Short mmCIF file of C-alpha atoms in Angstrom, two decimals:
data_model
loop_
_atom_site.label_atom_id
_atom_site.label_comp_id
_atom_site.label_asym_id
_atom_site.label_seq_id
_atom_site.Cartn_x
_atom_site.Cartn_y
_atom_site.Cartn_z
CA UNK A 187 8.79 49.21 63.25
CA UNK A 188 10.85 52.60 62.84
CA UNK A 189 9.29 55.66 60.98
CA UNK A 190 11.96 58.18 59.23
CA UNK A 191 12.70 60.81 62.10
CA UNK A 192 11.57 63.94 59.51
CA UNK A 193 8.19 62.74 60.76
CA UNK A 194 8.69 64.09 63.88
CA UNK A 195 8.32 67.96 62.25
CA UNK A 196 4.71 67.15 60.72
CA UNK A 197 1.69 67.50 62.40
CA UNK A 198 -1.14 65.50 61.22
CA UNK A 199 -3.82 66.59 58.91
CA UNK A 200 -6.83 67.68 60.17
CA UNK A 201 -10.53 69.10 58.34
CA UNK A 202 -11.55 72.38 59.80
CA UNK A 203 -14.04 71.39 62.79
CA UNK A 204 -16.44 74.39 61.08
CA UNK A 205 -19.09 72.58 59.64
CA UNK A 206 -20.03 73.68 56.62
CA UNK A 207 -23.58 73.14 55.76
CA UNK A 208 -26.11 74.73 53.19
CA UNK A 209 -26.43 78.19 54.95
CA UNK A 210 -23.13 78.89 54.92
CA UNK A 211 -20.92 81.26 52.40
CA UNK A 212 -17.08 79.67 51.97
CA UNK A 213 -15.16 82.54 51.31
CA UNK A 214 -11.45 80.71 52.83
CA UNK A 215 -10.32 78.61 49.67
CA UNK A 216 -9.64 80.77 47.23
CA UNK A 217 -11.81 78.30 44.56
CA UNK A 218 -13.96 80.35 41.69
CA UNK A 219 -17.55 80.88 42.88
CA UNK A 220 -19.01 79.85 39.71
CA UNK A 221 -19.17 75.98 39.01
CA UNK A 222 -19.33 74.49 34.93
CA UNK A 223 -22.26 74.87 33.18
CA UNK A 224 -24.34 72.63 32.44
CA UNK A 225 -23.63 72.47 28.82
CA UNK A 226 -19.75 71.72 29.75
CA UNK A 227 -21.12 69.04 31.84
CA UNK A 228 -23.11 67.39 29.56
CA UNK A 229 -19.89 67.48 27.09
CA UNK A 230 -17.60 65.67 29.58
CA UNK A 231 -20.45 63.51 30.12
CA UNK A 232 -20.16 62.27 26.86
CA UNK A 233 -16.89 62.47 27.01
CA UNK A 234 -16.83 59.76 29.85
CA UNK A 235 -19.46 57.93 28.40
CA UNK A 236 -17.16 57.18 25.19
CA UNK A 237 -14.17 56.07 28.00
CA UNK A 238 -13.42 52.56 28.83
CA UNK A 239 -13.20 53.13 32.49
CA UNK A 240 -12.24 50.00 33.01
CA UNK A 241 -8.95 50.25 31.20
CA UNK A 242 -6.13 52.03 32.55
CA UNK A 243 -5.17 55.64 31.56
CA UNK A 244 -2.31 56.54 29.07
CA UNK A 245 0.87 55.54 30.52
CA UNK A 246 2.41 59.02 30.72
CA UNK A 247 -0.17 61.13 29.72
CA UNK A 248 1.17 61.99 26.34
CA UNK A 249 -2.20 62.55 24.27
CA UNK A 250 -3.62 65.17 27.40
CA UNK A 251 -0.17 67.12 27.52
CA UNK A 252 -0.26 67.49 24.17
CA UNK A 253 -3.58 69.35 24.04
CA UNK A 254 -2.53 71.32 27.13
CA UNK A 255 0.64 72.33 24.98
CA UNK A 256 -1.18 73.57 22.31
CA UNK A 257 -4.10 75.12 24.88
CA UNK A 258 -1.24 77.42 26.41
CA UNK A 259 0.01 78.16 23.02
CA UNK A 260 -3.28 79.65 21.52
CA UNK A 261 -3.79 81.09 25.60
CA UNK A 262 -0.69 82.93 25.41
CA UNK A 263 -0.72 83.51 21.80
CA UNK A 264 0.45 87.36 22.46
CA UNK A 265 3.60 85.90 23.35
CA UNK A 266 4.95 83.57 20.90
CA UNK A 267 5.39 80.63 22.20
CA UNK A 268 5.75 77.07 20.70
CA UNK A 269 5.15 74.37 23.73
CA UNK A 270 4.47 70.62 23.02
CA UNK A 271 4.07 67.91 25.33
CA UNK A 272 7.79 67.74 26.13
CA UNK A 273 7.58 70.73 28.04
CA UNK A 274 4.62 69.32 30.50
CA UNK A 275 4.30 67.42 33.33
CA UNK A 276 0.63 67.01 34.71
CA UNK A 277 -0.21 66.46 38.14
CA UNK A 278 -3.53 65.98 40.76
CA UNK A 279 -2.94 69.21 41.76
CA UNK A 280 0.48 71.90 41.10
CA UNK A 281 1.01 70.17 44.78
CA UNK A 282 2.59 67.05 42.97
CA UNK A 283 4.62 68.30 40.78
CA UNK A 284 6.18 69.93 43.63
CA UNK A 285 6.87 66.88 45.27
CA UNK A 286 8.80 65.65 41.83
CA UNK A 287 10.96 68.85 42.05
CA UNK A 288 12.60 68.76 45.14
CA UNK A 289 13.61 64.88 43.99
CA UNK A 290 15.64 66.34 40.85
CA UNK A 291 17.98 69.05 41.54
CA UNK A 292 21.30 68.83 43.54
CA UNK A 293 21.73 70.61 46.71
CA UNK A 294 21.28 71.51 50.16
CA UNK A 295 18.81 74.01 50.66
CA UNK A 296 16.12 75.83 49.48
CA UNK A 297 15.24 79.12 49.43
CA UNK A 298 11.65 80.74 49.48
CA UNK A 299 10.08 83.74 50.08
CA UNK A 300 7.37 83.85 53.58
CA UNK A 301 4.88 84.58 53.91
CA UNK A 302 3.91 81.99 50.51
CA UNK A 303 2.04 79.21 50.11
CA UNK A 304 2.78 76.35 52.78
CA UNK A 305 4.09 73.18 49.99
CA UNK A 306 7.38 74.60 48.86
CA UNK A 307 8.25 73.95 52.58
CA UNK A 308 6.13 71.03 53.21
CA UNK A 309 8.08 69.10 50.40
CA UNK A 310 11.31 70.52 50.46
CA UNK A 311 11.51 69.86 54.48
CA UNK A 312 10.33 66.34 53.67
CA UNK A 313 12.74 65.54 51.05
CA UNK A 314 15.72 66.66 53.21
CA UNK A 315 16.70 69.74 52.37
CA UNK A 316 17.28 73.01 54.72
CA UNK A 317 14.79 75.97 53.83
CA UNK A 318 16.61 79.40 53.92
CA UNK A 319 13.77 81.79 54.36
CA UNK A 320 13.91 85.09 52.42
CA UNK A 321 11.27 87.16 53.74
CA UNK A 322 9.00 89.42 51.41
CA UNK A 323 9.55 92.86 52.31
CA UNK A 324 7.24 95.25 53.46
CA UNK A 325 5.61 95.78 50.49
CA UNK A 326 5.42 91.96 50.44
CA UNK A 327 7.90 91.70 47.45
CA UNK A 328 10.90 89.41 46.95
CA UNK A 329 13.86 91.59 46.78
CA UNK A 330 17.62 90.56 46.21
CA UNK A 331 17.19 86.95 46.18
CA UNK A 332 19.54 86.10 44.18
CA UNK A 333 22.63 87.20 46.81
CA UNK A 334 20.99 84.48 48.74
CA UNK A 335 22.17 82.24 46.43
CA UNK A 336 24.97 80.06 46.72
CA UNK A 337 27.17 76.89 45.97
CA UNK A 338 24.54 74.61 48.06
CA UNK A 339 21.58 76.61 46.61
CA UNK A 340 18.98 73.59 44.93
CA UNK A 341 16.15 75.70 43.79
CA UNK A 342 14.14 78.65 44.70
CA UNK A 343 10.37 79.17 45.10
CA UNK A 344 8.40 81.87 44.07
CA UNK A 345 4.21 82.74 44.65
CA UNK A 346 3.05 85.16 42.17
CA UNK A 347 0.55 86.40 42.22
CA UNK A 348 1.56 85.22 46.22
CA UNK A 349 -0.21 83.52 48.16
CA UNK A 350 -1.84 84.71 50.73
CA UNK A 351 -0.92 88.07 49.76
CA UNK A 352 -2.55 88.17 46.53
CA UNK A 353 0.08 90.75 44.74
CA UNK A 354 2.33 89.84 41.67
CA UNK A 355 5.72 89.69 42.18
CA UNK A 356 8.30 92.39 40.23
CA UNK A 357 9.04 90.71 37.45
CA UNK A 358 12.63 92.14 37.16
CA UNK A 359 13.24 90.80 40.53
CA UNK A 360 12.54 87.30 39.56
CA UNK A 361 14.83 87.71 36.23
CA UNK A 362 17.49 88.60 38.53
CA UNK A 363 17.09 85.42 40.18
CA UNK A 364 16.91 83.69 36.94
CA UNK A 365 20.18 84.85 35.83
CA UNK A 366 22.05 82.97 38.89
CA UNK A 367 20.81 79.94 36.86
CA UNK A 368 19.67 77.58 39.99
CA UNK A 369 16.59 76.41 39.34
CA UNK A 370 13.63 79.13 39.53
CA UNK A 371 9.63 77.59 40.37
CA UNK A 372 7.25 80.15 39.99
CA UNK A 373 4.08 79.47 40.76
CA UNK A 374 1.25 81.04 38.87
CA UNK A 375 -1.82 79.31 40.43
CA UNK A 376 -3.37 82.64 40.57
CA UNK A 377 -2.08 84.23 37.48
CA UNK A 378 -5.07 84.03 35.00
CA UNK A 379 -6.69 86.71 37.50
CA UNK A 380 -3.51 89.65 36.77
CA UNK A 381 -3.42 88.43 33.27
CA UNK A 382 0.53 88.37 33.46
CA UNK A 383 2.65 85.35 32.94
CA UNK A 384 6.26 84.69 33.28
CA UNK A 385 6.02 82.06 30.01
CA UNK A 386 7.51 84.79 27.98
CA UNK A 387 10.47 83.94 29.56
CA UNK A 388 10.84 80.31 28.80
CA UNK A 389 13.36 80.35 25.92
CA UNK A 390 15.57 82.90 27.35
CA UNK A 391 15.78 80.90 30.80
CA UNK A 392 15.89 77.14 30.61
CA UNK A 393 16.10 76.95 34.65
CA UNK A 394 12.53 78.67 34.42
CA UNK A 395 10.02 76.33 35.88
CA UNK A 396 6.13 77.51 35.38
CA UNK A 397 3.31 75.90 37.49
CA UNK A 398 -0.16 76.40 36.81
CA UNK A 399 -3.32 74.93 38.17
CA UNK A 400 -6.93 74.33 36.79
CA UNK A 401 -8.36 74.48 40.45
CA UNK A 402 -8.69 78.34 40.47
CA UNK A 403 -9.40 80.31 37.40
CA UNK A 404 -11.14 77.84 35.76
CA UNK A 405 -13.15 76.17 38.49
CA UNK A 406 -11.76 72.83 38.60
CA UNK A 407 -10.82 72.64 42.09
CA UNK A 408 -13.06 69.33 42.99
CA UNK A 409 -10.83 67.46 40.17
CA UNK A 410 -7.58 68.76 40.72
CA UNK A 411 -5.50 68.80 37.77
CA UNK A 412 -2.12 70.97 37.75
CA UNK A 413 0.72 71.70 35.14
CA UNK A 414 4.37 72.03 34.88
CA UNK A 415 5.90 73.80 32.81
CA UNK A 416 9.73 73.87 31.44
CA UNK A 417 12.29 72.94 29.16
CA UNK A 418 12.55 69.18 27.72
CA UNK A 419 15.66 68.46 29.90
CA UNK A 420 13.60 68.81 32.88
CA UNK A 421 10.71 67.02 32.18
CA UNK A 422 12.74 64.24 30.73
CA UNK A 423 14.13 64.36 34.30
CA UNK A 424 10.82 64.34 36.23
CA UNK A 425 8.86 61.76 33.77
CA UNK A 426 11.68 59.20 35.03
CA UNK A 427 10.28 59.30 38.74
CA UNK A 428 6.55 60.28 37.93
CA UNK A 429 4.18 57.42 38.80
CA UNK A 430 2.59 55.67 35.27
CA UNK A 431 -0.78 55.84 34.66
CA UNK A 432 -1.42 58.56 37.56
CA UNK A 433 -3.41 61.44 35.53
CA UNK A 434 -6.92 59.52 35.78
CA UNK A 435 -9.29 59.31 32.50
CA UNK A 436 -11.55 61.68 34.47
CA UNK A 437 -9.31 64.19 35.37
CA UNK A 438 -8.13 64.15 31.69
CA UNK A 439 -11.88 64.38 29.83
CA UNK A 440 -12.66 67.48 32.19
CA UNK A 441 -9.09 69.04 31.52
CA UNK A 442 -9.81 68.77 28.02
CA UNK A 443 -13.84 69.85 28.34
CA UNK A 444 -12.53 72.63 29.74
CA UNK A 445 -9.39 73.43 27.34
CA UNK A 446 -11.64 72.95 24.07
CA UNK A 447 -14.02 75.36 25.58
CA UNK A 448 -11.57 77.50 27.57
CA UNK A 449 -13.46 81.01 25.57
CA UNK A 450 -16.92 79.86 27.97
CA UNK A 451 -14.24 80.53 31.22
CA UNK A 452 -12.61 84.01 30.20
CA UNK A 453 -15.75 85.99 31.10
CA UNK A 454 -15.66 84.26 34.66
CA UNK A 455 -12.37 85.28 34.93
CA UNK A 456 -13.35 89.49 33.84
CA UNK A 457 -16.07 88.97 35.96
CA UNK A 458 -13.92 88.17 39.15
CA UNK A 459 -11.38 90.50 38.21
CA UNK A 460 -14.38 93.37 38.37
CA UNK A 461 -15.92 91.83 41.60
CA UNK A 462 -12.44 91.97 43.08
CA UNK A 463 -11.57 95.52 41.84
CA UNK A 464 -15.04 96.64 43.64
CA UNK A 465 -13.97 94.63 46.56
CA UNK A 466 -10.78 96.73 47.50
CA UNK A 467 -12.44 99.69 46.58
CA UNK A 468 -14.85 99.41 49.31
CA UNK A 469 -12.50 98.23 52.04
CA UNK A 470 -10.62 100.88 51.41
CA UNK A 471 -7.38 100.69 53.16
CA UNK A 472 -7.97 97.70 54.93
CA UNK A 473 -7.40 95.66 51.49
CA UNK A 474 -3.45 95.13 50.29
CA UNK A 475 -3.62 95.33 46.76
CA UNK A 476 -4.40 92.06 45.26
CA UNK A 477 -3.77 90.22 41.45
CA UNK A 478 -5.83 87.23 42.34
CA UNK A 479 -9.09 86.09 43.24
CA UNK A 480 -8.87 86.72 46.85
CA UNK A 481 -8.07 89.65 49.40
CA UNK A 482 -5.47 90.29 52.44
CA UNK A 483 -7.09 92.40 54.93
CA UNK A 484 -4.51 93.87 57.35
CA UNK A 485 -6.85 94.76 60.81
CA UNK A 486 -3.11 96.13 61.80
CA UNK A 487 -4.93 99.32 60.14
CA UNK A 488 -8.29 99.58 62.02
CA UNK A 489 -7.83 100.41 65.61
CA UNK A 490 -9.60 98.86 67.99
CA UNK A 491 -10.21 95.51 66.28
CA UNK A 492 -8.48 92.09 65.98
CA UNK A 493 -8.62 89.46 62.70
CA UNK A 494 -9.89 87.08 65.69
CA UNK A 495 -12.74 89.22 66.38
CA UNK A 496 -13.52 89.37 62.38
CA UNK A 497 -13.08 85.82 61.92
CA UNK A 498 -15.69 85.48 64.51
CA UNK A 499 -18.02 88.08 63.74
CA UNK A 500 -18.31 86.53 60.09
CA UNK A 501 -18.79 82.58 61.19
CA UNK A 502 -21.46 83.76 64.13
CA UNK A 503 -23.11 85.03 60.57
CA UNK A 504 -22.64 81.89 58.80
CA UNK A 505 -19.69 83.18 56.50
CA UNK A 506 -16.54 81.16 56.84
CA UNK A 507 -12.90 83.67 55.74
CA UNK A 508 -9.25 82.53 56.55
CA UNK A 509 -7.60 82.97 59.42
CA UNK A 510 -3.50 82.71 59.81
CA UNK A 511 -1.25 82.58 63.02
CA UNK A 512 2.35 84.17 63.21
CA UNK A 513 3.67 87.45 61.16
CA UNK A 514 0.01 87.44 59.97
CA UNK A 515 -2.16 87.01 62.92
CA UNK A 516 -3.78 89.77 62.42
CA UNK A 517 -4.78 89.56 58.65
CA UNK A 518 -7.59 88.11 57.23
CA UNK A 519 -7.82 86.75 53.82
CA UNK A 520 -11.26 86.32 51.84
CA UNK A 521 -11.94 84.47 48.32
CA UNK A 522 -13.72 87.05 45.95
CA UNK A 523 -16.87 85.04 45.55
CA UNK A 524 -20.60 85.85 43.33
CA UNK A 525 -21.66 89.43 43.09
CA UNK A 526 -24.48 88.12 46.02
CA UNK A 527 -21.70 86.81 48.54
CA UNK A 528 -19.44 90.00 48.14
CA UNK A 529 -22.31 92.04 49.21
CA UNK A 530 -22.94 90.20 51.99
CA UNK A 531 -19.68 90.31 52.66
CA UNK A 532 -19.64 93.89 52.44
CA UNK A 533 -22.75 94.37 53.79
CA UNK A 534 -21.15 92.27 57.20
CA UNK A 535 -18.09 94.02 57.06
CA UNK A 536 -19.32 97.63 57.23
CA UNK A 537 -22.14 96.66 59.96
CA UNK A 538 -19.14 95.04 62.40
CA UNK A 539 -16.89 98.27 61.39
CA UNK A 540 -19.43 100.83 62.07
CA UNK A 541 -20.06 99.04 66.10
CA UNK A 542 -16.62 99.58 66.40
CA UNK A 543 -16.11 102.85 65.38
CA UNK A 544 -19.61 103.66 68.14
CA UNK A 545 -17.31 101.76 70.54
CA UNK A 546 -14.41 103.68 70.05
CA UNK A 547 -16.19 107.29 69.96
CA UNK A 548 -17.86 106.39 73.06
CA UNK A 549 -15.10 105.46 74.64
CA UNK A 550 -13.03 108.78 73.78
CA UNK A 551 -16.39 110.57 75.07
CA UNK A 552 -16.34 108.96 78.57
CA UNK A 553 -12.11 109.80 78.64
CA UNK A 554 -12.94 113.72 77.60
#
């Protein structure tokens, strides 16, 4: 028995050994604090209750992406757009659609942007292809991409809002890339929270790819559903390889709960928005400016103290935040969470600060 040698470059998957129980605050995922109502419940309830469970879903999907089409029509109504289900691919997640895009486009490499979310890599490594790695700059913008482009160029990945830095990226930067005509994914997971899109842009650019999730902004992150977006030519493409009947009947009755009721989410989403807004106030200049529902704090700017030491500080007090290795070892990013957990956060925060600010004082006293 001989595994493919790519598997060599993966390390296993393994759950966080932080336990997790009742007392604790999970500010490290980025999910929405706020879980359905129980009205929206009780309509996917009967939702499910009028599905024959034991029959198999729609073999592609068609009635679900249809309603998503004419969701994001109506969502992005300011902009004029006129989707149908021939510009949608769902997925368990944006993660799988991924994993259908670096199967369709020519090429050798791909190019994306650290640091960004881990997938583009993940898949693109697994399917073959080299990664040419563009850093962000220091503002933790893409910039110039498009000279990276060439001849053997397959696609190119982009995170905005980015993830884990939490800003949007320049929009004319991305058009600029656009205009080479390779292939362009930009992921919007976290877009509903900066209220920006780049589905304006979808007639102009057919080698504009959109994904979007359902996980974050409106709090579906236990049922993972995720959407492509882009012109028919590429979904034709993709709905050759994608697996039939793989968007469950459950996954599809709480995607379309939720999208007949989307108006019950949009105050969750002003309400995060406001919590996060108050968030980076407070921290001051700790806190890189962030359009999604979560925070990079750069300890870089508070002498004296580490992103280990935080990290620690706030699990001793039963409040898990993310931790990262390499050019971000010492940041630490934390999920906007209920108006209660963000003052305990806070509340934590300031308390650890202010011990080492006595530390450092004291110190300086004992050098004079």
């Amino acid at each position: 028995m001989k595994f493919n040698p790519i598997l060599e470059s993966f390390e296993e998957y393994k759950p966080s050994n932080t336990y997790i129980n009742d007392g604790f605050i999970d500010l490290s995922k980025n999910e929405n604090p706020f879980d359905l109502s129980l009205d929206l419940k009780k309509i996917f309830f009967q939702k499910i209750t009028e599905t024959n469970i034991n029959r198999y879903p729609e073999l592609t999907a068609d009635n679900i992406r249809q309603k998503i089409a004419t969701f994001l029509n109506s969502y992005f109504s300011r902009y004029n757009i006129d989707l149908d289900m021939n510009n949608i691919v769902v997925g368990n997640g944006s993660d799988e659609t991924i994993s259908y895009l670096v199967k369709i486009f020519s090429g050798k490499d791909v190019i994306i942007c650290p640091p960004t979310f881990e997938m583009y890599e993940f898949y693109s490594v697994l399917n073959g292809f080299s990664v040419k790695k563009i850093p962000l700059n220091t503002n933790y913008e893409i910039k110039d991409i498009d000279k990276a482009v060439d001849d053997q160029t397959s696609m190119i990945f982009i995170c905005s809002p980015n993830n884990p830095t939490g800003n949007l990226q320049p929009q004319k930067e991305i058009l600029k890339a656009l205009k080479t005509g390779v292939p362009v994914i930009v992921d919007e997971a976290y877009a509903d929270f900066s209220k920006i899109s780049m589905i304006q842009h979808l007639k102009d650019y057919p080698n504009l790819i959109i994904l979007k999730t359902f996980s974050k902004a409106f709090g579906l992150a236990g049922i993972r559903a995720g959407i492509l977006i882009a012109n028919e030519e590429i979904v034709k493409q993709i709905m050759k390889i994608k697996s039939p009947y793989s968007f469950n009947v459950l996954t599809e009755k709480m995607v379309e709960t939720i999208i007949e009721n989307y108006n019950l989410i949009l105050e969750k989403i002003d309400y995060i928005i406001e919590e996060r807004n108050k968030l980076s106030k407070e921290l001051g200049r700790v806190a890189l400016k962030s359009d999604a529902n979560f925070i990079l704090l750069d300890f870089d700017k508070i002498e004296g103290i580490t992103a280990k030491a935080v990290y620690n500080y706030f699990l001793e007090n039963k409040m898990l935040l993310r931790r990262y290795s390499g050019t971000l070892e010492n940041k630490i990013r934390v999920t906007v969470g209920t108006k209660e957990e963000n003052q305990k956060f806070l509340a934590l925060f300031k308390e650890l600060t202010s011990n080492y600010d006595n530390r450092s004082r004291l110190t300086n006293v004992k050098k004079q």
